[in-house]
Short mmCIF file of C-alpha atoms in Angstrom, two decimals:
data_model
loop_
_atom_site.label_atom_id
_atom_site.label_comp_id
_atom_site.label_asym_id
_atom_site.label_seq_id
_atom_site.Cartn_x
_atom_site.Cartn_y
_atom_site.Cartn_z
CA LYS A 26 103.51 105.76 120.93
CA HIS A 27 106.57 104.26 120.06
CA GLU A 28 105.18 101.78 117.84
CA LEU A 29 102.59 104.55 116.19
CA LEU A 30 105.90 106.90 115.34
CA GLU A 31 108.17 103.83 114.12
CA LYS A 32 105.10 102.98 111.68
CA GLU A 33 104.35 106.47 110.29
CA TYR A 34 107.90 107.30 109.68
CA GLU A 35 108.49 104.09 107.85
CA ILE A 36 105.30 104.92 105.97
CA THR A 37 105.96 108.34 105.25
CA ARG A 38 109.68 107.32 104.09
CA LYS A 39 108.38 104.41 101.93
CA ARG A 40 105.64 106.37 100.21
CA PHE A 41 108.43 109.48 99.62
CA ALA A 42 110.96 106.97 97.98
CA VAL A 43 108.45 106.05 95.42
CA PHE A 44 106.98 109.31 94.82
CA ARG A 45 110.59 110.75 93.74
CA ASP A 46 111.42 107.38 92.20
CA ALA A 47 108.07 107.63 90.04
CA CYS A 48 108.42 111.50 89.67
CA ARG A 49 112.30 110.78 87.70
CA ARG A 50 110.97 107.64 85.54
CA GLU A 51 107.97 109.30 84.38
CA GLN A 52 109.10 113.29 84.23
CA PHE A 53 105.75 114.72 84.86
CA SER A 54 104.65 117.54 84.48
CA PHE A 55 102.18 117.85 87.45
CA ALA A 56 102.37 115.91 90.57
CA CYS A 57 101.12 115.48 94.13
CA PHE A 58 102.22 114.23 97.41
CA TYR A 59 100.03 113.54 99.82
CA VAL A 60 101.22 113.78 103.56
CA LYS A 61 98.94 111.36 105.87
CA GLY A 62 101.14 111.49 108.95
CA THR A 63 100.57 115.20 110.16
CA ASP A 64 96.98 114.59 110.76
CA LEU A 65 97.06 111.56 112.41
CA LEU A 66 100.10 112.40 114.85
CA GLN A 67 98.79 115.57 115.49
CA HIS A 68 95.64 113.76 116.48
CA TYR A 69 96.96 111.30 118.83
CA LEU A 70 100.28 113.32 119.84
CA TRP A 71 98.97 116.86 120.11
CA ASP A 72 100.51 117.02 123.64
CA ASP A 73 103.86 116.60 122.43
CA PRO A 74 104.96 119.03 120.35
CA GLN A 75 108.91 118.11 120.58
CA THR A 76 107.88 114.89 118.88
CA LEU A 77 105.77 116.57 116.28
CA ARG A 78 108.61 119.33 115.27
CA ASP A 79 110.75 116.14 114.73
CA TYR A 80 108.09 114.65 112.42
CA TRP A 81 108.18 118.12 110.70
CA THR A 82 111.72 118.02 110.22
CA LEU A 83 111.72 114.69 108.56
CA LEU A 84 109.36 116.09 106.12
CA ASP A 85 111.42 119.28 105.68
CA GLY A 86 114.20 117.23 104.33
CA PHE A 87 111.56 115.64 102.31
CA LEU A 88 110.88 119.00 100.97
CA ALA A 89 114.91 120.19 100.51
CA GLU A 90 115.07 116.76 98.17
CA THR A 91 112.30 118.06 96.16
CA LEU A 92 113.26 121.24 95.61
CA ALA A 93 116.67 120.57 94.50
CA ASP A 94 114.98 118.39 91.63
CA SER A 95 113.80 119.64 88.33
CA TRP A 96 110.36 121.17 89.56
CA THR A 97 109.77 124.78 88.59
CA HIS A 98 106.65 125.53 91.13
CA VAL A 99 106.29 123.79 94.56
CA ILE A 100 103.33 124.21 96.62
CA VAL A 101 102.87 123.22 100.46
CA ALA A 102 99.27 123.29 101.71
CA SER A 103 97.14 122.13 104.48
CA ASP A 104 93.05 122.84 104.08
CA HIS A 105 92.95 122.61 108.46
CA GLY A 106 94.89 123.63 111.39
CA PHE A 107 94.73 121.82 114.81
CA ASP A 108 93.71 122.38 118.31
CA THR A 109 93.27 121.26 121.77
CA VAL A 110 90.19 118.55 121.78
CA PRO A 111 87.56 120.44 124.12
CA ARG A 112 85.77 118.67 126.70
CA THR A 113 82.91 120.40 126.69
CA ALA A 114 80.01 119.62 124.23
CA PHE A 115 77.10 120.93 122.53
CA SER A 116 74.55 118.44 121.45
CA ILE A 117 72.96 119.43 118.42
CA ASN A 118 69.75 117.21 118.48
CA ARG A 119 69.16 118.09 122.64
CA TRP A 120 69.20 121.83 121.70
CA LEU A 121 67.17 121.24 118.99
CA ALA A 122 64.29 119.12 121.16
CA ASP A 123 65.05 121.71 123.96
CA GLU A 124 64.14 124.40 121.08
CA GLY A 125 60.88 122.35 119.75
CA PHE A 126 62.53 121.66 116.32
CA LEU A 127 63.14 118.20 117.36
CA ARG A 128 60.74 115.29 118.58
CA LEU A 129 62.09 111.98 120.85
CA THR A 130 60.19 109.25 120.53
CA VAL A 131 59.48 107.58 124.12
CA VAL A 132 61.69 105.41 125.58
CA GLY A 133 61.17 102.91 127.97
CA GLU A 134 57.99 101.39 126.28
CA GLY A 135 58.98 97.71 127.26
CA VAL A 136 61.69 96.08 129.03
CA GLY A 137 64.11 96.85 126.37
CA GLY A 138 63.58 100.30 126.62
CA VAL A 139 63.76 100.69 130.19
CA ALA A 140 66.81 98.76 130.05
CA ARG A 141 68.46 101.01 127.36
CA ARG A 142 67.71 104.08 129.01
CA PHE A 143 69.24 102.72 132.20
CA LEU A 144 72.36 101.58 130.78
CA ALA A 145 72.81 104.88 129.01
CA ASN A 146 72.59 106.62 132.07
CA HIS A 147 74.71 104.74 133.97
CA ARG A 148 78.04 104.30 131.85
CA SER A 149 80.00 101.84 134.10
CA LEU A 150 77.27 99.33 134.68
CA ALA A 151 77.04 99.63 130.42
CA ARG A 152 80.72 98.98 130.04
CA THR A 153 80.76 96.13 132.18
CA TYR A 154 77.26 94.71 130.38
CA TYR A 155 78.31 95.21 126.96
CA GLY A 156 82.13 93.48 128.06
CA ILE A 157 80.28 90.37 129.05
CA ARG A 158 78.15 90.42 126.14
CA HIS A 159 81.50 90.46 123.82
CA ARG A 160 83.00 87.71 125.31
CA LEU A 161 79.73 85.65 125.59
CA PHE A 162 78.93 86.40 122.44
CA GLY A 163 81.56 88.20 120.00
CA SER A 164 79.64 91.20 119.70
CA ALA A 165 81.81 94.38 119.36
CA ARG A 166 78.86 96.42 117.28
CA ALA A 167 79.38 99.00 120.73
CA MET A 168 82.77 98.08 121.53
CA GLN A 169 86.06 99.72 120.10
CA ASN A 170 89.38 98.92 122.06
CA ASN A 171 87.22 97.79 124.95
CA GLU A 172 85.61 101.15 125.17
CA ILE A 173 81.94 101.97 125.11
CA ARG A 174 81.07 105.04 122.55
CA ASN A 175 78.01 106.40 122.93
CA VAL A 176 75.97 104.15 124.61
CA ASP A 177 72.79 105.78 124.49
CA HIS A 178 73.13 105.26 120.48
CA ILE A 179 73.59 101.84 120.23
CA GLU A 180 70.71 101.33 118.61
CA GLU A 181 71.12 102.96 115.39
CA LYS A 182 68.74 103.41 112.06
CA THR A 183 69.68 104.94 109.24
CA ALA A 184 68.00 108.09 107.69
CA GLY A 185 68.84 109.20 104.60
CA SER A 186 72.16 110.92 105.03
CA GLY A 187 73.27 108.85 108.25
CA THR A 188 72.65 107.19 111.08
CA VAL A 189 70.29 108.57 113.65
CA SER A 190 69.70 107.41 116.98
CA ARG A 191 66.10 105.80 118.00
CA ASP A 192 65.90 108.51 120.16
CA ILE A 193 64.86 110.75 117.22
CA ASP A 194 61.54 110.89 115.71
CA VAL A 195 62.77 111.67 112.66
CA VAL A 196 59.28 111.45 110.76
CA HIS A 197 57.84 114.02 113.19
CA SER A 198 60.91 116.50 113.67
CA ALA A 199 61.37 119.82 111.73
CA ALA A 200 65.17 119.30 112.05
CA TYR A 201 67.99 116.80 113.31
CA ALA A 202 71.63 116.21 113.10
CA PRO A 203 72.75 112.62 112.12
CA GLY A 204 75.42 110.87 113.41
CA GLY A 205 78.59 111.04 111.26
CA ALA A 206 77.32 113.91 109.37
CA LEU A 207 80.33 116.24 108.85
CA ASN A 208 81.89 115.19 112.05
CA GLY A 209 78.68 115.92 113.73
CA LYS A 210 78.60 119.42 112.65
CA GLY A 211 75.57 119.36 110.46
CA ILE A 212 71.93 119.87 110.42
CA TYR A 213 69.25 118.80 108.11
CA LEU A 214 65.53 119.81 107.89
CA ASN A 215 62.66 117.41 107.40
CA ARG A 216 62.71 118.18 103.54
CA THR A 217 59.48 116.16 103.35
CA LEU A 218 57.86 118.67 105.51
CA THR A 219 59.69 121.85 104.49
CA PRO A 220 61.10 121.00 100.58
CA ILE A 221 64.26 122.79 99.71
CA GLY A 222 63.70 126.10 98.51
CA SER A 223 60.01 126.38 99.80
CA PRO A 224 59.18 129.65 101.48
CA ALA A 225 58.58 127.30 104.80
CA TYR A 226 62.03 126.13 104.23
CA GLN A 227 63.58 129.24 104.07
CA GLU A 228 61.70 130.70 106.82
CA LEU A 229 62.91 127.57 109.26
CA ARG A 230 65.93 127.63 108.37
CA GLY A 231 66.55 131.06 109.23
CA ARG A 232 64.72 131.12 112.51
CA ILE A 233 66.75 127.74 113.87
CA MET A 234 70.11 130.00 112.37
CA THR A 235 69.09 132.99 114.33
CA ARG A 236 68.60 130.66 117.49
CA LEU A 237 71.89 129.19 116.64
CA SER A 238 73.87 132.48 116.78
CA GLN A 239 72.25 133.41 120.24
CA VAL A 240 73.73 130.85 121.77
CA ARG A 241 76.74 131.61 124.22
CA PHE A 242 79.28 129.99 125.92
CA ALA A 243 81.63 131.21 128.18
CA ASP A 244 80.43 134.67 127.88
CA GLU A 245 80.97 134.70 124.05
CA PRO A 246 79.00 133.16 120.94
CA ALA A 247 79.53 129.47 120.70
CA PHE A 248 79.96 129.28 117.13
CA LYS A 249 82.18 131.78 115.07
CA LYS A 250 79.89 130.52 111.81
CA VAL A 251 76.51 129.71 111.53
CA LEU A 252 76.35 128.75 107.76
CA CYS A 253 73.62 127.95 104.97
CA GLY A 254 74.82 124.19 103.60
CA GLU A 255 75.14 125.56 100.15
CA ASP A 256 77.46 128.14 101.62
CA ALA A 257 79.56 125.95 103.49
CA TYR A 258 79.70 123.26 100.47
CA PRO A 259 78.90 124.68 96.99
CA GLY A 260 78.44 122.18 93.93
CA THR A 261 76.45 119.65 92.29
CA ASP A 262 75.74 117.76 95.55
CA ARG A 263 73.62 120.35 97.28
CA ALA A 264 71.00 117.52 98.18
CA ALA A 265 73.45 115.13 100.28
CA MET A 266 74.64 118.54 101.99
CA PRO A 267 73.18 119.34 105.71
CA ASP A 268 71.20 122.31 105.44
CA ILE A 269 72.90 124.13 108.15
CA VAL A 270 76.43 123.74 109.03
CA LEU A 271 78.40 125.20 112.21
CA LEU A 272 81.70 126.04 112.84
CA PRO A 273 82.08 125.98 116.56
CA GLN A 274 84.37 128.47 118.81
CA PRO A 275 87.53 126.13 119.76
CA ALA A 276 86.67 125.10 123.49
CA LEU A 277 83.33 123.83 122.25
CA PHE A 278 83.02 120.17 120.39
CA VAL A 279 79.92 119.31 118.64
CA GLU A 280 78.01 116.33 118.85
CA SER A 281 75.02 114.69 117.24
CA ARG A 282 74.17 112.47 120.31
CA VAL A 283 71.02 113.35 122.03
CA GLY A 284 72.90 114.45 125.04
CA ARG A 285 71.33 115.13 128.55
CA ALA A 286 71.79 118.96 128.36
CA ALA A 287 72.65 121.02 125.61
CA ILE A 288 75.89 122.21 126.68
CA GLY A 289 77.97 120.24 129.22
CA PRO A 290 80.80 117.65 129.80
CA ARG A 291 81.81 115.86 126.61
CA GLU A 292 80.47 112.23 127.07
CA THR A 293 81.84 110.78 123.78
CA ARG A 294 84.96 108.80 124.60
CA THR A 295 87.85 109.57 122.59
CA ARG A 296 91.65 108.72 122.58
CA ALA A 297 92.37 111.76 120.31
CA LEU A 298 93.88 114.95 121.85
CA GLY A 299 93.77 117.48 119.23
CA HIS A 300 91.22 118.12 116.79
CA HIS A 301 90.37 120.55 113.62
CA LEU A 302 86.81 120.60 114.15
CA SER A 303 86.85 124.22 114.97
CA SER A 304 90.26 124.83 113.19
CA SER A 305 89.46 125.61 109.67
CA ASP A 306 92.69 127.82 108.93
CA GLY A 307 95.40 125.77 107.43
CA MET A 308 98.56 126.96 105.78
CA LEU A 309 100.29 127.88 102.18
CA ILE A 310 103.58 128.04 101.22
CA CYS A 311 104.76 128.37 97.56
CA ARG A 312 107.64 128.93 95.43
CA GLY A 313 108.04 129.62 91.85
CA PRO A 314 109.38 132.02 89.54
CA GLY A 315 108.53 135.56 89.47
CA ILE A 316 106.58 135.01 93.13
CA ALA A 317 107.59 137.13 95.54
CA THR A 318 107.93 136.37 99.28
CA GLY A 319 105.96 137.71 101.58
CA ASN A 320 102.50 137.03 103.67
CA ARG A 321 98.99 136.60 100.66
CA GLY A 322 96.96 137.10 103.69
CA ASN A 323 93.45 135.45 103.61
CA ILE A 324 93.71 132.75 100.94
CA SER A 325 91.20 129.60 100.26
CA ILE A 326 92.45 126.53 99.78
CA LEU A 327 89.77 126.24 96.88
CA ASP A 328 91.96 129.06 95.05
CA LEU A 329 94.48 126.73 94.25
CA TYR A 330 92.48 124.75 91.49
CA PRO A 331 92.22 127.90 89.49
CA THR A 332 95.78 129.32 89.94
CA ILE A 333 97.34 126.06 89.81
CA LEU A 334 95.39 126.08 85.96
CA SER A 335 96.80 129.57 85.43
CA TRP A 336 100.00 128.35 85.70
CA TYR A 337 99.75 126.37 82.79
CA GLY A 338 97.75 128.72 80.57
CA ILE A 339 94.42 126.93 81.00
CA ALA A 340 91.06 128.05 80.47
CA GLN A 341 89.01 127.83 83.90
CA PRO A 342 86.17 125.96 84.09
CA VAL A 343 82.99 127.78 84.76
CA ASP A 344 81.62 125.69 87.17
CA ILE A 345 84.36 125.46 90.10
CA SER A 346 84.88 127.56 93.34
CA GLY A 347 87.81 129.79 94.01
CA SER A 348 89.41 132.09 92.14
CA VAL A 349 92.94 132.97 90.48
CA VAL A 350 95.72 134.74 93.23
CA PRO A 351 97.22 137.10 91.02
CA SER A 352 100.15 137.01 93.72
CA LEU A 353 101.10 133.57 93.16
CA LEU A 354 101.02 133.93 89.32
CA GLY A 355 104.43 134.74 88.97
CA ASN A 356 105.85 133.14 85.70
CA ALA A 357 104.44 130.86 83.84
CA VAL A 358 105.31 127.13 84.09
CA SER A 359 108.36 126.45 81.66
CA VAL A 360 106.92 122.94 80.80
CA ALA A 361 104.99 121.81 78.52
CA ALA A 362 101.42 122.02 79.91
CA PRO A 363 99.74 118.17 80.29
CA ASP A 364 96.86 117.05 78.90
CA ASP A 365 93.71 119.81 79.92
CA GLY A 366 91.62 117.04 80.77
CA ALA A 367 93.94 115.12 82.29
CA LEU A 368 95.23 117.85 84.26
CA ARG A 369 91.91 119.08 85.50
CA ARG A 370 90.80 115.40 86.80
CA ALA A 371 94.15 115.09 88.57
CA LEU A 372 93.46 117.97 90.75
CA GLY A 373 89.56 117.31 90.94
CA GLU A 374 91.06 114.23 92.91
CA ILE A 375 93.09 115.77 95.40
CA ASP A 376 90.94 115.49 98.57
CA LEU A 377 90.36 119.38 100.01
#
């Protein structure tokens, strides 16, 4: 903990010093500063609120220095919140299999299959086996910090949008969730069997979404939202996005692994104590001439781009999501607007 904090404080201080020095030398009309430490520390020190507050105090000091400079408009924003890591998991692929949408391969044909399934069901033996293998052969494929993760996913194959466990028969499955796909929350339909936009695609997706909406956990819906992929991630990369996206309730973690039950104790090991897979609400603080104090209500992170363009008097692109927030317009930026294309490129590179 001490080493983590010491390193993160040092990195934050150095990055902010570089940022302020660059701003003073270059006299930018627009600049962004990304703070990574808030995400990192809340992941691993979520159970230590005082330490987190101390780090926020450090950032408040940097913000005070920024406000003392000549910036006319300042925004502090986060693209998500945080919550405690759940101990209960929803295994998407197990649920899909139970509902008849996913076909599992026959595991156990031959010695290798039997051994792999045995180790998957006996985790302590698996840790011993892979620990010995690591020492003898230097193989760290299934190890991270001497911990075994997703034992039954040791052998993987690539299936277009991500890695899929060999437990899954991708070719004959109607739907599946690749590992690593949007933190395990994305479901892809078999687009060979049901091409995007076809009647069969719409019918199958609607049927899966309806059943997911009916799943319950702790006497309430398991998911706050069950979204179509294009609603969750609009844009030009539609083909790469999942067809269904899940936003679980805070007490439920969504995994893509093939668990032994659709809902049960989380089997994936992690050192993280905080997470943001179910906490989509972030914060937005804005200061500038003509901007009144008060709660602005429900504002999307996507609204920042068009609002900032409006500050500079730049026309809105027709292909962006989000809209101008009238209550944040205030007075126009008093400095000369940067090059139209440069500002759009800068805003487009911000990872929101």
